[in-house]
Short mmCIF file of C-alpha atoms in Angstrom, two decimals:
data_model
loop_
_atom_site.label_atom_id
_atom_site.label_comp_id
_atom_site.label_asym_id
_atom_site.label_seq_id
_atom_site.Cartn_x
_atom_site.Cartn_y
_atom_site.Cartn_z
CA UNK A 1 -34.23 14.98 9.84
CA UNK A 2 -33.35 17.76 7.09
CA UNK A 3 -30.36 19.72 6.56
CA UNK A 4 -28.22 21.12 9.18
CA UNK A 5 -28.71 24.55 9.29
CA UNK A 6 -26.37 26.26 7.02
CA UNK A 7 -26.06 30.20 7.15
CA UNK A 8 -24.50 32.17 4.41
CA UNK A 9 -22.26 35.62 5.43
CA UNK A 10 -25.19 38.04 5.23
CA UNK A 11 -26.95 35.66 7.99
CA UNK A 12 -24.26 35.37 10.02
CA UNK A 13 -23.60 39.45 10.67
CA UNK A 14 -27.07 39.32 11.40
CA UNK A 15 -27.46 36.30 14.07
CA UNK A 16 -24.44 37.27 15.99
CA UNK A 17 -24.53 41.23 17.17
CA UNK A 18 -22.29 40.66 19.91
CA UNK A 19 -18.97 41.41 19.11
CA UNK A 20 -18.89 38.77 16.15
CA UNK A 21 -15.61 40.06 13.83
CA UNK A 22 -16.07 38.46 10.59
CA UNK A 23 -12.86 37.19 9.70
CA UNK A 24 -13.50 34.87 6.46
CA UNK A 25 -13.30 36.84 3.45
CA UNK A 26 -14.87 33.63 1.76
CA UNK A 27 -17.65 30.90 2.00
CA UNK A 28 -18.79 30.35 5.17
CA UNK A 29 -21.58 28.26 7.47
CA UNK A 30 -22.60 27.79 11.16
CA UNK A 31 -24.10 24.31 12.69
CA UNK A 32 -25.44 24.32 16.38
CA UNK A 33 -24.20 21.75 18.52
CA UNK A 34 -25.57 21.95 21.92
CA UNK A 35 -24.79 25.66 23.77
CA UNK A 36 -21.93 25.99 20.67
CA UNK A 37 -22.17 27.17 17.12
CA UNK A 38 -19.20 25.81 14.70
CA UNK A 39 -18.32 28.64 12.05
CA UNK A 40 -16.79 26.98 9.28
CA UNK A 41 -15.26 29.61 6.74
CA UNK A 42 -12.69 29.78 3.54
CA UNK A 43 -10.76 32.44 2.82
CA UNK A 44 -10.22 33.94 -0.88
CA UNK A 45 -6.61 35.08 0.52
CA UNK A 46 -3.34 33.83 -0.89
CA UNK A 47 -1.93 33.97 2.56
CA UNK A 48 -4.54 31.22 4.31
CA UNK A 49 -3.86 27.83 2.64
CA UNK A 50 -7.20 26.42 4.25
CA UNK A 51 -9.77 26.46 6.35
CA UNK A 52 -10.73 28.04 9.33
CA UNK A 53 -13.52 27.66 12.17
CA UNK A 54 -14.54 29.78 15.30
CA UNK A 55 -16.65 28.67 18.13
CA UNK A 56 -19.73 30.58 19.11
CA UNK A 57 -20.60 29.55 22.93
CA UNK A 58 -24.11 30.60 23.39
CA UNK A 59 -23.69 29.99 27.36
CA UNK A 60 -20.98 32.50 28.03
CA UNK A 61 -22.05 35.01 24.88
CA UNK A 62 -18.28 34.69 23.56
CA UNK A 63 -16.12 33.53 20.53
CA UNK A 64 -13.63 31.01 21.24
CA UNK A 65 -10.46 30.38 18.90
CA UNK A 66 -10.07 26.92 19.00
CA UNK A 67 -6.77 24.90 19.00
CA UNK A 68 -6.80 22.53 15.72
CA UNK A 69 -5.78 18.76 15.53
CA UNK A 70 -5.47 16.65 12.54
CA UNK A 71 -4.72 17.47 8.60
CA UNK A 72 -6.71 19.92 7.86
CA UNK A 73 -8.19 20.25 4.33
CA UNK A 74 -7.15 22.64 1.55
CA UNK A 75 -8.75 25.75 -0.01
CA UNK A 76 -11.93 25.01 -2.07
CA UNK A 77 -14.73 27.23 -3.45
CA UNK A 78 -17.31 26.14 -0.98
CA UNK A 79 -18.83 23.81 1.31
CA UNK A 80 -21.95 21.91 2.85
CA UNK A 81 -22.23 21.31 6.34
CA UNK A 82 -24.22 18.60 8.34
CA UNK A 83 -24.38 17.59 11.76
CA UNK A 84 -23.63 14.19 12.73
CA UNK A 85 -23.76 12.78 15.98
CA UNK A 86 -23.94 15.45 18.10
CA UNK A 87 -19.96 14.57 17.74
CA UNK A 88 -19.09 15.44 14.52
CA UNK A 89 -19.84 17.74 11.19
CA UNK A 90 -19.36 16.37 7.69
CA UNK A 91 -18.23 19.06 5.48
CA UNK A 92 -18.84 18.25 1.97
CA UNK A 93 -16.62 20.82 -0.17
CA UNK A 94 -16.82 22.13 -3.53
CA UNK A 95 -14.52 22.14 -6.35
CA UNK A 96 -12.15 19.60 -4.86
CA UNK A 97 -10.53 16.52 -6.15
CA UNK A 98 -12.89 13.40 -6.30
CA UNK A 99 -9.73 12.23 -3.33
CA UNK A 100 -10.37 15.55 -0.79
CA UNK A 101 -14.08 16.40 -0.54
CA UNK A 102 -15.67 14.66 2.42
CA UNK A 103 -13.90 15.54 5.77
CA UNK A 104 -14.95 15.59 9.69
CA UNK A 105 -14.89 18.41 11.88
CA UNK A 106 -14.66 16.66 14.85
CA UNK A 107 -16.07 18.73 17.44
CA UNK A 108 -17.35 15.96 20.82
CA UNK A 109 -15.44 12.83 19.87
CA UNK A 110 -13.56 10.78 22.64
CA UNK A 111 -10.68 11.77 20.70
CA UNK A 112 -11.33 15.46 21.55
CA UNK A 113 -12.38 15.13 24.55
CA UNK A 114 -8.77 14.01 25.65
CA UNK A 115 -7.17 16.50 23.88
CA UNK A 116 -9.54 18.78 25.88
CA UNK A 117 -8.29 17.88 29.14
CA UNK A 118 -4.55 17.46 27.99
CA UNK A 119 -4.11 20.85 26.46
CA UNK A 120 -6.74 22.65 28.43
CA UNK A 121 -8.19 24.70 26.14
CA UNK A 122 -11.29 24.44 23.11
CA UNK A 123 -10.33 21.75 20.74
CA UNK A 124 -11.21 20.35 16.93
CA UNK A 125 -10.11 17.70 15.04
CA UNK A 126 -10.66 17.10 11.06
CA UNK A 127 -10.03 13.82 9.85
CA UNK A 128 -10.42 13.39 6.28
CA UNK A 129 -13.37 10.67 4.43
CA UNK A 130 -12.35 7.85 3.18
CA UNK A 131 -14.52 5.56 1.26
CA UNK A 132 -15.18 1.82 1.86
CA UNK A 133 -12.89 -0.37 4.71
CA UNK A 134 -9.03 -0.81 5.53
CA UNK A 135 -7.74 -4.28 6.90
CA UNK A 136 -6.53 -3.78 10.50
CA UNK A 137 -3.00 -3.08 10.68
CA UNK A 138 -0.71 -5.80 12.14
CA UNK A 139 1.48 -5.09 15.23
CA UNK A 140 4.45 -7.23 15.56
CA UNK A 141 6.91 -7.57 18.34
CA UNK A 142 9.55 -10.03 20.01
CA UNK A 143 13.16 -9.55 21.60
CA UNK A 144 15.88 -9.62 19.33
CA UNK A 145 17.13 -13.00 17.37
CA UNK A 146 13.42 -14.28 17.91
CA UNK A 147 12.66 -14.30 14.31
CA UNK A 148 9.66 -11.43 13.72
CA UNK A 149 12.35 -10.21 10.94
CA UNK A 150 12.23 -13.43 9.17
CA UNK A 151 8.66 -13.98 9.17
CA UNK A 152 7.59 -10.52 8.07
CA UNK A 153 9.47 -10.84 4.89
CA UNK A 154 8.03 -14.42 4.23
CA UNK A 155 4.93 -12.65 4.39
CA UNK A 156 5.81 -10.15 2.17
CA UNK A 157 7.34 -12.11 -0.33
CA UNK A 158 3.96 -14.54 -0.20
CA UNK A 159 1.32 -11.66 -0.53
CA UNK A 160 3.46 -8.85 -1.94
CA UNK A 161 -0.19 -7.07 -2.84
CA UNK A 162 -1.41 -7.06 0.80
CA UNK A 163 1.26 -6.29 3.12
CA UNK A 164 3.02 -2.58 3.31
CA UNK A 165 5.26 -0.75 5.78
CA UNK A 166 5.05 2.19 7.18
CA UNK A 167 7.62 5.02 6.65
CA UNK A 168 8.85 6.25 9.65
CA UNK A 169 9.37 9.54 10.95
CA UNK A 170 13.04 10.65 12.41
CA UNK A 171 15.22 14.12 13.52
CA UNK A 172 18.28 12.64 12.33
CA UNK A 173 20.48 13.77 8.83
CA UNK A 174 19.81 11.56 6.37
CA UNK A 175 22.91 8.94 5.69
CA UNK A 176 24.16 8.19 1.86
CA UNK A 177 21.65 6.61 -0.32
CA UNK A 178 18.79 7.46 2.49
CA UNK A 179 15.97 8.67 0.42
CA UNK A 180 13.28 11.26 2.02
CA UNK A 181 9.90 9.51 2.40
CA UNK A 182 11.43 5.83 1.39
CA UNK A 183 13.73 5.27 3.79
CA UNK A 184 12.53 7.73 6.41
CA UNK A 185 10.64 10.67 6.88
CA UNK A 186 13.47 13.69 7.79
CA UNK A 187 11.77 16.52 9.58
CA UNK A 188 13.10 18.68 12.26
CA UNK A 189 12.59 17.78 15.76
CA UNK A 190 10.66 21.13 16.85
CA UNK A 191 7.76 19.90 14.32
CA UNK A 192 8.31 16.45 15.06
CA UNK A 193 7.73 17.15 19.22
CA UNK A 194 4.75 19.40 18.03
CA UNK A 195 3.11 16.70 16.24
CA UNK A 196 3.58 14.27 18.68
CA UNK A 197 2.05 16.65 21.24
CA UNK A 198 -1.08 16.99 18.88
CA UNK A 199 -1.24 13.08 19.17
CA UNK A 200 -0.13 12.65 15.64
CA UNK A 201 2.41 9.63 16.40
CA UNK A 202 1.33 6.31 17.43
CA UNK A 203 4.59 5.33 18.97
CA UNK A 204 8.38 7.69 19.46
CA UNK A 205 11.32 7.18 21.12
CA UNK A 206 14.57 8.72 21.61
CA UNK A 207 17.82 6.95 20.38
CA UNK A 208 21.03 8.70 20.81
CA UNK A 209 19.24 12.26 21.00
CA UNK A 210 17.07 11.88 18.01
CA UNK A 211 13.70 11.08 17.59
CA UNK A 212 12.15 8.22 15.66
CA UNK A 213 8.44 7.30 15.71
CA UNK A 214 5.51 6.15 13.75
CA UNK A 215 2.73 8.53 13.09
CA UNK A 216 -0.76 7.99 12.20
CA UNK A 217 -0.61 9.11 8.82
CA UNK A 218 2.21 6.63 7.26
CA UNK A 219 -0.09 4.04 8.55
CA UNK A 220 -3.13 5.48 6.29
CA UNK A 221 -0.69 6.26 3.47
CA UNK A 222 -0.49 2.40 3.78
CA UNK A 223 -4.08 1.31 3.67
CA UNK A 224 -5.08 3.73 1.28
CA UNK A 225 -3.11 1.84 -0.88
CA UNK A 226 -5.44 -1.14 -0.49
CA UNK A 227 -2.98 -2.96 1.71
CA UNK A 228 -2.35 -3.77 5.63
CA UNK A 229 0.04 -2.11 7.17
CA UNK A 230 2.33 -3.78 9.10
CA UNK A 231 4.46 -2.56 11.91
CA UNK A 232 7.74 -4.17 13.64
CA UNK A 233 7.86 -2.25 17.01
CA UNK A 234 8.91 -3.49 20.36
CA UNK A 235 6.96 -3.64 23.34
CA UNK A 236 7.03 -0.33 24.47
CA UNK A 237 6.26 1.13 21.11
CA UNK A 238 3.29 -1.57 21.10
CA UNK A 239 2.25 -0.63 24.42
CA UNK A 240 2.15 3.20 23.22
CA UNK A 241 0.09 1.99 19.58
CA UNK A 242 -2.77 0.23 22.11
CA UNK A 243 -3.31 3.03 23.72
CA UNK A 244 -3.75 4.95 20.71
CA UNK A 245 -6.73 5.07 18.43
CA UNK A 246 -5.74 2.58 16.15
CA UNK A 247 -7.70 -0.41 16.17
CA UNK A 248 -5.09 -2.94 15.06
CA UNK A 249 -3.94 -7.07 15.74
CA UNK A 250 -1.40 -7.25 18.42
CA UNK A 251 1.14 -10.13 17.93
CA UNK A 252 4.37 -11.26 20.31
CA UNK A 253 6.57 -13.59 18.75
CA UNK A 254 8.23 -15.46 21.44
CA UNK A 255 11.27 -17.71 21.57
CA UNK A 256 10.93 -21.39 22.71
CA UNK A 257 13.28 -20.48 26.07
CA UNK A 258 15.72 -18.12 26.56
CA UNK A 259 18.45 -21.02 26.01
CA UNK A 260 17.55 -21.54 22.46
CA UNK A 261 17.40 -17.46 21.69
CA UNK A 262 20.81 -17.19 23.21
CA UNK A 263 21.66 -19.59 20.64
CA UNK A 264 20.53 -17.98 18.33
CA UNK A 265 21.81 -14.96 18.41
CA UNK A 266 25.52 -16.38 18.99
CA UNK A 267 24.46 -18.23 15.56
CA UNK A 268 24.30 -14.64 13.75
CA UNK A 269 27.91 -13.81 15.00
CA UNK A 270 27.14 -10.23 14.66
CA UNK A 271 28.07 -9.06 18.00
CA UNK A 272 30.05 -9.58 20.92
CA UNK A 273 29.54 -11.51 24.13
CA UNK A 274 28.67 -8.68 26.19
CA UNK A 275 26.27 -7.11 23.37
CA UNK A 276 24.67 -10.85 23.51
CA UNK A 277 24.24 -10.66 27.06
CA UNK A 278 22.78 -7.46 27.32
CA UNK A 279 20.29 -8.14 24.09
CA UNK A 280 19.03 -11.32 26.52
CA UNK A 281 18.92 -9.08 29.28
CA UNK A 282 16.42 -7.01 27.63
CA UNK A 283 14.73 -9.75 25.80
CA UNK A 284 14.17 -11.24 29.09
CA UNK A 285 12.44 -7.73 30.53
CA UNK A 286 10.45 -7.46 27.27
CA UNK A 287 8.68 -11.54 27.27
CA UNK A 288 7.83 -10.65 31.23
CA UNK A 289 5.45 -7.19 29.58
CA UNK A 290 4.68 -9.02 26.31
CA UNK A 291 2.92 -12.06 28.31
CA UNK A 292 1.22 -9.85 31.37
CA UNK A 293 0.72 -6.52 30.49
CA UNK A 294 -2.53 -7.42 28.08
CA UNK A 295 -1.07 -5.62 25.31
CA UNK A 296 -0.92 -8.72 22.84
CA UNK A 297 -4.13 -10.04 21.49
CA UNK A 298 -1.71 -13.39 20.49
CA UNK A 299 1.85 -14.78 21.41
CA UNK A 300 3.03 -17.55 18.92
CA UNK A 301 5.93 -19.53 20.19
CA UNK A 302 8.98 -19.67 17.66
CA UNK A 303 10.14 -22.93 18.03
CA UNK A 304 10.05 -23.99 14.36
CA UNK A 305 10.07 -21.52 12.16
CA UNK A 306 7.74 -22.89 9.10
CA UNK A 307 5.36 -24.18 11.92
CA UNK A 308 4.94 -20.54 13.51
CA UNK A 309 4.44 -18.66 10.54
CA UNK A 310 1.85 -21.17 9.35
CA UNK A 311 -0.04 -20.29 12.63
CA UNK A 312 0.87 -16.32 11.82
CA UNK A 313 -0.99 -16.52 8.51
CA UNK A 314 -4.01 -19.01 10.35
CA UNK A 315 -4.27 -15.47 12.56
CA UNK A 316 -4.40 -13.20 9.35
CA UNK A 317 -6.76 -15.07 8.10
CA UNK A 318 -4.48 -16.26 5.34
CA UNK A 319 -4.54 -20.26 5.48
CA UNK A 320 -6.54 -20.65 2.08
CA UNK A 321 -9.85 -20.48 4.76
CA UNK A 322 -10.92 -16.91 3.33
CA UNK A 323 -10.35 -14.73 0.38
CA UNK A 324 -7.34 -13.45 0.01
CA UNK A 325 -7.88 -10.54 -2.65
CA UNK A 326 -5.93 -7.35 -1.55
CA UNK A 327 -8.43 -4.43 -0.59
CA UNK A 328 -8.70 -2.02 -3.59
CA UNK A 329 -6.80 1.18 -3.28
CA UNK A 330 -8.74 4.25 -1.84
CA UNK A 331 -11.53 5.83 -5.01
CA UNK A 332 -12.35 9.40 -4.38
CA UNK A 333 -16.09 10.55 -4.89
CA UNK A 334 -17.00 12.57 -8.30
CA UNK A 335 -19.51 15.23 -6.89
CA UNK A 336 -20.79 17.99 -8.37
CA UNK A 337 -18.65 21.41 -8.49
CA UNK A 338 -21.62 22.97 -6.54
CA UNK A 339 -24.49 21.01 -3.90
CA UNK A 340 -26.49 21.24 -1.83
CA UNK A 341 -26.90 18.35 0.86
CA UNK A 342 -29.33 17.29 3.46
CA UNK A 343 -29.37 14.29 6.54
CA UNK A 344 -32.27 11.57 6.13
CA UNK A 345 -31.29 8.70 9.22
CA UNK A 346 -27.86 7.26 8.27
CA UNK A 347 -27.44 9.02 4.63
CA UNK A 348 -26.93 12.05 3.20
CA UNK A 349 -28.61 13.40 0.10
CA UNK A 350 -26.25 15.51 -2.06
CA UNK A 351 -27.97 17.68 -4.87
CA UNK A 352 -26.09 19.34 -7.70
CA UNK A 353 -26.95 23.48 -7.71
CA UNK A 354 -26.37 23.21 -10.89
CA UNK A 355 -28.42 22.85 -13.61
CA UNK A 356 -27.76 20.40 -16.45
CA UNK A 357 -24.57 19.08 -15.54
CA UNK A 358 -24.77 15.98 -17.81
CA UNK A 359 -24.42 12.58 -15.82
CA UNK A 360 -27.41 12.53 -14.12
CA UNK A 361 -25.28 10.52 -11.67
CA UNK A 362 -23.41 13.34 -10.88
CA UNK A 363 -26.49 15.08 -10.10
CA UNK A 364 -27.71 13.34 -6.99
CA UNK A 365 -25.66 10.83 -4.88
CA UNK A 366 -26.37 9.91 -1.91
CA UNK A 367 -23.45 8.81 1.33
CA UNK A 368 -23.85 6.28 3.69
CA UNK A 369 -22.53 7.24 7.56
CA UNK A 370 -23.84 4.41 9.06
CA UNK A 371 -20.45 2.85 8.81
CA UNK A 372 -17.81 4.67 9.70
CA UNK A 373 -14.83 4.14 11.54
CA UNK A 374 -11.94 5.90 12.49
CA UNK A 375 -11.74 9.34 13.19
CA UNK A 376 -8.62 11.94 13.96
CA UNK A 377 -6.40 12.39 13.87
CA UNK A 378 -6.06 9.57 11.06
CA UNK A 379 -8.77 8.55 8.38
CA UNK A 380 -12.39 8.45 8.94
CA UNK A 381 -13.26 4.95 6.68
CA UNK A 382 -16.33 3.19 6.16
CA UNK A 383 -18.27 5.57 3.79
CA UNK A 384 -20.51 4.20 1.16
CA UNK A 385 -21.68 5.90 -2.16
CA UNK A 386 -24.56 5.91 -4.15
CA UNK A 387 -26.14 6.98 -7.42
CA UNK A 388 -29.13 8.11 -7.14
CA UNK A 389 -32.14 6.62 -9.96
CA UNK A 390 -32.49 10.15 -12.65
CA UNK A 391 -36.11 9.28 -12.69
CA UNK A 392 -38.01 11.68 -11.34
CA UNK A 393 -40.73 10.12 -10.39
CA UNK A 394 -38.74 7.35 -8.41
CA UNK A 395 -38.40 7.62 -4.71
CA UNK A 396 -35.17 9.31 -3.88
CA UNK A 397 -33.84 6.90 -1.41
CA UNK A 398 -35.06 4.08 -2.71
CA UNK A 399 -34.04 4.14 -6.36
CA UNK A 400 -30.32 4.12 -5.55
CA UNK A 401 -27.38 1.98 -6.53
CA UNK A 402 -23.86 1.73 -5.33
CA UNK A 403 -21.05 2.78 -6.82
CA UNK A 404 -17.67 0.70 -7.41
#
């Protein structure tokens, strides 16, 4: 299994006489999947901040513009392009930061196949590479008073390393002291709906005629920090995050009976009677979906409160049973300015162009896809690296070592 075919411009005029405009003024490359061919070009033009792709379909003799999902990666001098799949393309760029060079051109994943059928129209999806694993973020919900507040932060104070929060996104002004990207992420509503249509948000909601949600990518800011996220939602925002793509842990904290969380909350004396009465009200509405609705993969009882967060850290797998080393932070991948790269099974082969380049570890490495998770519009983890043995004689695949 060699290298996806990759075409260069003067190939490209040449394989498609009907009616192909060639738009890229840059780098470009074509990979056949199925009836479709992927054109994948830059543009040397000040006024296109990335990349672009147009669909070839074979069947109908046509070009298709296709709608675009996902972060999309910046301007670079060039790329490789390899089929994976028959769902995805890796494109492997040049001259980017050792933190922006592998990405996914999602092209047949399940992910695009429901934005198929919800917009109704040719869709792709790039979701950036990421190397090694992320923890599985934590979903936590309850009613109000329960105590979810309480035991997040004694988790946080315990493993300060391992926990984050994500930073959500909102329409509203910002209040005094609110910082931009801290407190909240301010944006205005007409991108805000627009992302969410593009499936960018994990969970939204309206609250007095503004919007506040959760998208995908504060949770991956999160874990490429080398910790797990953790998000304090309620039940319909958890409800909306398991049907999403993120695989996470699903956890209801619930109160003992809703006698003792009525005393509770009168023990706060925040609020009045009739606020108290309508928090149990909804409390009462939200243990009814938390217990039957199969959203929660665990409900821990808050009767005592040392007693359930013992059993909340038993779940993390944080009761002295298994390491509890945070996750190193995200490493990018040195590759050489220029490669070529080629498919063998479950790893790709990348080759400096280059000649002489110095590290002879920077002139071969070779990725492992036989791991990866994930996919748009969020990260795609689970990629391995290796150096590939400088001696020449040495078989290629075998004489490799893994990178830290």
């Amino acid at each position: 299994m060699g290298e996806a075919p990759v075409f260069y411009v003067e190939n490209l005029k040449d394989r498609f006489s009907n009616g192909f405009n060639l738009r890229f003024k840059g780098f470009e490359t074509s990979v056949d999947v199925g009836d479709k061919t992927f054109v994948i070009g830059s543009n040397n033009n000040d006024s296109i901040s990335s990349i672009e792709v147009q669909i070839y379909d074979k069947s109908r003799g046509k070009w298709v513009i296709p709608t675009v999902l996902g972060t999309e990666p910046k301007r670079y001098e060039g790329h490789s392009a390899i089929l994976l799949n028959e769902d995805r393309i890796m494109v492997i760029t040049w001259g980017s930061t050792p933190d922006d060079c592998i990405w996914f051109l999602e092209v047949d994943t399940e992910y695009v196949k429901q934005q198929k059928k919800a917009l109704g129209t040719e869709v792709i999806a790039w979701s950036k590479g990421v190397r090694g694993d992320a923890e599985k973020p934590v979903v936590i919900s309850g009613p109000s008073g329960v105590g979810k507040g309480t035991l997040i932060n004694m988790l946080m104070k315990e493993f300060p390393t391992m926990f984050g929060f994500s930073v959500s996104h909102t329409t509203r002004t910002p209040r005094i002291m609110e910082k931009n990207g801290v407190h909240y992420h301010f944006t205005e509503r007409s991108i805000m709906e627009k992302d969410i249509k593009d499936g960018k948000f994990l969970e939204f909601a309206s609250v007095h005629g503004n919007l506040y949600g959760t998208s995908i990518e504060a949770v991956e800011a999160v874990a490429d920090l080398g910790k797990r996220c953790i998000l304090d939602i309620d039940v319909q925002g958890a409800k909306s995050v398991r049907a999403s793509s993120l695989d996470a842990i699903f956890i209801f904290i619930s109160p003992p009976s809703m006698a003792k969380l009525e005393e509770r909350l009168h023990l706060r004396g925040t609020e009045t009677e009739e606020q108290i009465q309508k928090r149990l009200r909804n409390a009462k509405a939200e243990i009814e979906q938390g217990k039957s609705l199969g959203i929660f993969d665990h409900i821990l009882c808050n009767d005592h409160l040392e007693k359930c967060y013992d059993n909340l850290k038993k779940l993390l797998g944080l009761d002295g049973t298994t390491p509890t080393n945070p996750k190193p932070s995200s490493k990018g991948i040195n590759l050489p300015s220029k490669h070529a790269a080629s498919k063998i099974n479950n790893k790709i082969l990348v080759k400096s162009e280059t000649l002489g380049s110095g590290n002879p570890s920077k002139n071969s490495i070779v990725l492992d896809v036989s791991l990866l998770k994930g996919g748009a519009p969020g990260r795609t983890r689970g990629l391995n690296v290796f150096a590939v043995d400088p001696n020449p004689f040495s078989d290629c695949l075998n004489g490799i070592h893994k990178l830290s």
